[in-house]
Amino acid sequence: MKVKDYTSIGERVFHEKLLNGLPVYVVSKPGYSKGRAFFAVNYGGADRRFKANGKWLNTPAGIAHYLEHKMFDMEDGNALGVLFANGASANAFTSSDMTAYHFECTENFEQNLRTLLKFVSTPYFTEESVEKERGIIGQEIRMTEDSPETAGYFGLLKLMYKKHPMRDSIVGTVDDIAQITPQMLYDCHGTFYTNTNMVLCVVGDVDPDMVARAAEEILPKARGEAPIKDYGRDDAPSGKKRSVKAQMAVGMPLLFAGARLEKVPNERILQQEITAQAALRLLIGRSSPLYMDLYSRGLIGRDFLGQYDRIAGQAMLIFSGESRDPEAVAEAISERAESILNEDFSEAFERQKKALIGARLRELNSFSDVCYNVAKGCFDGYDPFEAISALQGITAKSVRDMISESLSPEKLMVSAVVPK
Amino acid sequence: MKEILRKEIMPNVRLTHLQTDKFKTGVFSATILTGLDRENASKNALLPYVLRRGTVLHNDMDSIAALLDDAYGAVIEPVVRKKGETHCIGFYADFADDFFLNGKESVLEKVIGLTAEIMTAPATKSGTLLHEYVDGEKNRLLDELEAQVNDKRSYVLSRSLELMCAKENYGINRLGRESQIKKVTAAGLTKHYRKLIAGAPIELFYCGSAGYDRVENAVLEAFAALPRTGFIPIPQTEILTRPVKSEPRVFIDRMDVGQGKLVIGFRMGEAALHPNHPALLVFNALYGGAPTSKLFVNVRERMSLCYYASSQIDRHKGVMLVSSGIEFNKYEVAKNEILAQLEAIKGGDISEAELESAKKTVMNAYKASMDSQSSLEGIYLDNCLSDIRYSPDVMAALVYDVTKKDVMDVAAGVCADAVYFLTGNGGDTDES
């Protein structure tokens, strides 16, 4: 495998696209006891309309997540049980644009890797097993329906995006999943779980050649095609409405506020991400006047977050946290986004660049962050290990431009969850 | 991992030092150990947040934040934990390791210095913590307390303990109580602070690339102002081996929710007083701590009753909680199955495969913790509070030797003490 050293951050990464079409990354971590394998599909809750065998298919909300649950069924047992019985701690998740299966273990890594590759590439569904899962996922849906975070977040996405399917809950509703059949699951697996549409990332003190060999031996030889999917046209927010409020059994209201960012070509994604992170730190980071003001007025706590996110081709800024007065916080963010443009913040900007170095270094300690970032980078066409070097290239002007373009008052959407 | 050192460096102040160069960051924590009791819980929960607001030299949060930004985004966060009936309050810091800063700067001394400054030299007026900060943090804590109900899954755990252990200090919320928080005054909090800082046990923890001497020197210099004029021993936890009543007590809460949340609280019997820790952990993994457990395989997979059904044990208190999210009308069937699976373990219905995978789950978790600074910090703090002096890799080796009989011995004393159910406002619950 090809090797690349990132000397300034002390990382060594092996990478190759195998003959079967699968991109493989091995991030070398000498001295660590555990290894992590992360096998991800470029397929998530938003990928509901796609072409299979030449025909357009429309599938129900929640199907990618349902498929994730059912993949663990093997003809001769349950893969989750097999991995745990062999000393691995395993799990999977489905986001709006990714499905990922992963495990960590401190022994039998190769054997567990082979189990992972095998069960994710081998669909096995029966009427009975698909039926049985409806009760389990039904309870997962009830759990998310009682979650104010989920309600606030999806309430916000529905304001920000008029048609994009990521507006809908990833797990779907009980009615959505009632429609799911074994055949639909086979269609989705056949379309999306192809080598070219997936990535394998391994982090740990692991032999890269062993990883490549296992993937070559176990996965199908066919590279498979890149799926054709349709998110619909979505160039605009929902309409004139800029805020929404939901009532739930909460003790403290919750705020989700967000703004869309422009779409950028792949080679500019990392730059956009870092620019956004610097902008967020300047606007509402711990050392910002806005954070101080809101905190001392008792309007936000230490867990208030400003985040950059990129989901299913869309980039956005999201502000979230608990607050006695969500509207006042959203308004303060809008006002600050205007007033900061009149200031010379170049000194604070240089300090935030420095702080971002530490923040990005911290991420490299986390095997799960590393795997997720590698998979995202692979699907979206950028190298996440270049983040700290890319920091050198951003300027106070690029931060200023982003704030002025994306956070003008009419662009910030606000979703609040308040007590009944 | 090189040798682990632990030393009393000042009276009742101990430093645990783990040297390794595999992480990109260093971690430093400073934790005051104090008793969890009704009188002081709210003050304890307030204190680190009030101290974090400002010091004599850096008297507001933005000047502290600016220093931290400048130290390559270092973080110093207040932490309030409850372990058994010990209230662990203090600060957790992490920061970029020198190696990655091209030898230009050294962040370690700055961060230890600032943590000590926050703890030993808070901003005061006429010797009293600032009213403005105390009042602000009281309101913030009240908000945090009120917000606990937002996350139902974790809320029902603390709520059920509050009910089950109503007469024990263990039933006290980690954040204290509304009426008590409201009563805290700047003068009262200052007095409490002076007492703790003068005599309470303090645990310091470092994990990173720096050698012992460098860390000890940094700590001794930074904490030189720590007044060690008193001595308070490590607080003890009251342990009940048996349930409060002969039948489990039943508690029902109603709320406008779509899913019921069931929690069953257990006393651990003799295993609570003389814990065989490795066996306790294997028992938990076998019963409800992993996807190969009795609860996962039966309550979730076989009966499709829930998305999660899991157990967890506080080894300091000898209490186990099983929790699950279910349909309102599945209360009886879920409760009966959870109790039936415990009886199965007591009766020796434990296959070789079940035991092996439970052991592997625990061993893997211990070995993997060596790769996480925050896990290591938590494990060493747990160890300080109990008799355990083993490192995680030694614990993993001990788990290997656990037998079916060891697990049955633990299970034998386990007894349900309370059943809690959070249900909807409607009338379709079958609780009886």
Coordinates of C-alpha atoms in Angstrom, one line a residue, chain B residues 155-305:
Chain B
Y155 CA -33.3 11.4 33.7
V156 CA -35.1 8.2 34.8
L157 CA -31.8 6.8 36.2
S158 CA -31.3 9.7 38.6
R159 CA -35.0 10.0 39.3
S160 CA -35.3 6.3 40.3
L161 CA -32.2 6.5 42.6
E162 CA -33.7 9.6 44.2
L163 CA -36.8 7.5 45.1
M164 CA -35.1 4.2 45.9
C165 CA -32.5 5.8 48.1
A166 CA -34.7 8.6 49.5
K167 CA -33.2 8.0 53.0
E168 CA -29.6 7.6 51.9
N169 CA -27.3 10.3 50.8
Y170 CA -26.9 8.3 47.5
G171 CA -30.4 9.5 46.6
I172 CA -29.1 13.1 46.3
N173 CA -28.9 14.5 42.8
R174 CA -25.4 15.2 41.6
L175 CA -26.4 18.8 41.1
G176 CA -28.1 19.3 44.5
R177 CA -31.6 20.4 45.2
E178 CA -33.6 23.4 44.0
S179 CA -34.5 24.7 47.5
Q180 CA -30.9 24.2 48.7
I181 CA -29.3 25.9 45.7
K182 CA -31.6 29.0 46.2
K183 CA -30.4 29.3 49.8
V184 CA -26.7 29.4 49.1
T185 CA -25.0 32.7 49.9
A186 CA -21.7 34.0 48.8
A187 CA -20.5 34.0 52.4
G188 CA -21.7 30.4 53.0
L189 CA -20.1 29.2 49.8
T190 CA -16.8 30.9 50.7
K191 CA -16.8 29.3 54.1
H192 CA -17.4 25.9 52.5
Y193 CA -14.7 26.6 49.9
R194 CA -12.1 27.5 52.6
K195 CA -12.8 24.4 54.5
L196 CA -12.4 22.1 51.5
I197 CA -9.3 23.7 50.2
A198 CA -7.7 23.6 53.6
G199 CA -8.3 19.9 54.3
A200 CA -10.2 17.8 51.8
P201 CA -8.4 15.0 50.0
I202 CA -7.3 16.2 46.5
E203 CA -6.5 13.9 43.7
L204 CA -4.3 15.1 40.9
F205 CA -3.9 13.2 37.7
Y206 CA -1.7 13.6 34.7
C207 CA -1.4 11.5 31.6
G208 CA 0.9 12.6 28.7
S209 CA 4.4 12.7 27.5
A210 CA 6.0 14.7 30.3
G211 CA 8.2 12.8 32.9
Y212 CA 7.3 12.6 36.6
D213 CA 9.7 15.2 37.8
R214 CA 8.6 17.8 35.4
V215 CA 5.0 17.3 36.3
E216 CA 5.6 17.2 40.1
N217 CA 7.7 20.4 39.9
A218 CA 5.0 22.2 37.9
V219 CA 2.3 21.0 40.4
L220 CA 4.3 22.0 43.5
E221 CA 5.0 25.4 42.1
A222 CA 1.5 26.0 40.9
F223 CA -0.2 24.7 44.1
A224 CA 2.3 26.3 46.5
A225 CA -0.5 28.6 47.8
L226 CA -2.7 25.6 48.7
P227 CA -3.4 26.1 52.4
R228 CA -3.1 22.6 54.0
T229 CA -4.1 23.5 57.5
G230 CA -6.7 20.9 58.1
F231 CA -7.3 17.2 57.5
I232 CA -10.5 15.7 56.2
P233 CA -10.5 11.9 55.5
I234 CA -11.8 10.3 52.3
P235 CA -15.6 10.1 52.8
Q236 CA -17.2 6.7 53.3
T237 CA -20.3 5.3 51.5
E238 CA -23.1 3.7 53.5
I239 CA -23.9 0.3 51.9
L240 CA -27.2 -1.5 52.2
T241 CA -26.9 -5.2 51.3
R242 CA -30.6 -5.9 51.4
P243 CA -33.7 -4.1 50.0
V244 CA -35.5 -1.6 52.2
K245 CA -38.8 -3.7 52.2
S246 CA -39.5 -7.4 51.6
E247 CA -41.2 -6.6 48.3
P248 CA -39.8 -4.2 45.8
R249 CA -41.3 -0.7 46.2
V250 CA -43.1 0.6 43.1
F251 CA -42.9 4.2 41.9
I252 CA -44.8 5.6 39.0
D253 CA -44.3 9.0 37.3
R254 CA -46.6 10.4 34.6
M255 CA -45.5 12.8 31.9
D256 CA -46.5 13.7 28.3
V257 CA -44.3 11.1 26.6
G258 CA -44.7 8.5 23.8
Q259 CA -42.5 5.8 25.3
G260 CA -42.5 4.3 28.8
K261 CA -39.2 4.1 30.7
L262 CA -38.7 1.2 33.1
V263 CA -36.0 1.2 35.7
I264 CA -35.4 -1.6 38.3
G265 CA -33.0 -0.9 41.1
F266 CA -31.2 -3.7 42.9
R267 CA -29.1 -4.1 46.0
M268 CA -26.0 -6.3 45.4
G269 CA -26.0 -8.3 48.7
E270 CA -22.7 -9.4 50.2
A271 CA -21.0 -8.5 46.9
A272 CA -21.5 -4.9 47.9
L273 CA -19.5 -5.2 51.1
H274 CA -16.7 -7.4 49.9
P275 CA -16.7 -6.9 46.2
N276 CA -14.9 -9.4 44.0
H277 CA -14.6 -6.6 41.3
P278 CA -13.7 -8.8 38.4
A279 CA -16.7 -11.1 39.1
L280 CA -19.0 -8.1 39.6
L281 CA -18.0 -6.8 36.2
V282 CA -18.4 -10.1 34.4
F283 CA -21.8 -10.6 36.1
N284 CA -22.9 -7.2 34.8
A285 CA -21.7 -7.9 31.2
L286 CA -23.5 -11.3 31.3
Y287 CA -26.8 -9.9 32.7
G288 CA -27.2 -6.7 30.7
G289 CA -23.9 -5.0 29.9
A290 CA -23.4 -6.2 26.3
P291 CA -25.2 -7.4 23.1
T292 CA -24.5 -11.0 24.1
S293 CA -26.2 -10.4 27.5
K294 CA -29.3 -12.1 28.8
L295 CA -31.3 -8.9 28.7
F296 CA -30.3 -7.9 25.1
V297 CA -30.8 -11.4 23.7
N298 CA -34.1 -12.0 25.4
V299 CA -35.9 -8.7 26.1
R300 CA -34.8 -7.1 22.9
E301 CA -34.0 -9.7 20.3
R302 CA -36.3 -12.6 21.3
M303 CA -39.3 -10.7 22.5
S304 CA -38.8 -7.4 20.5
L305 CA -39.9 -5.4 23.5

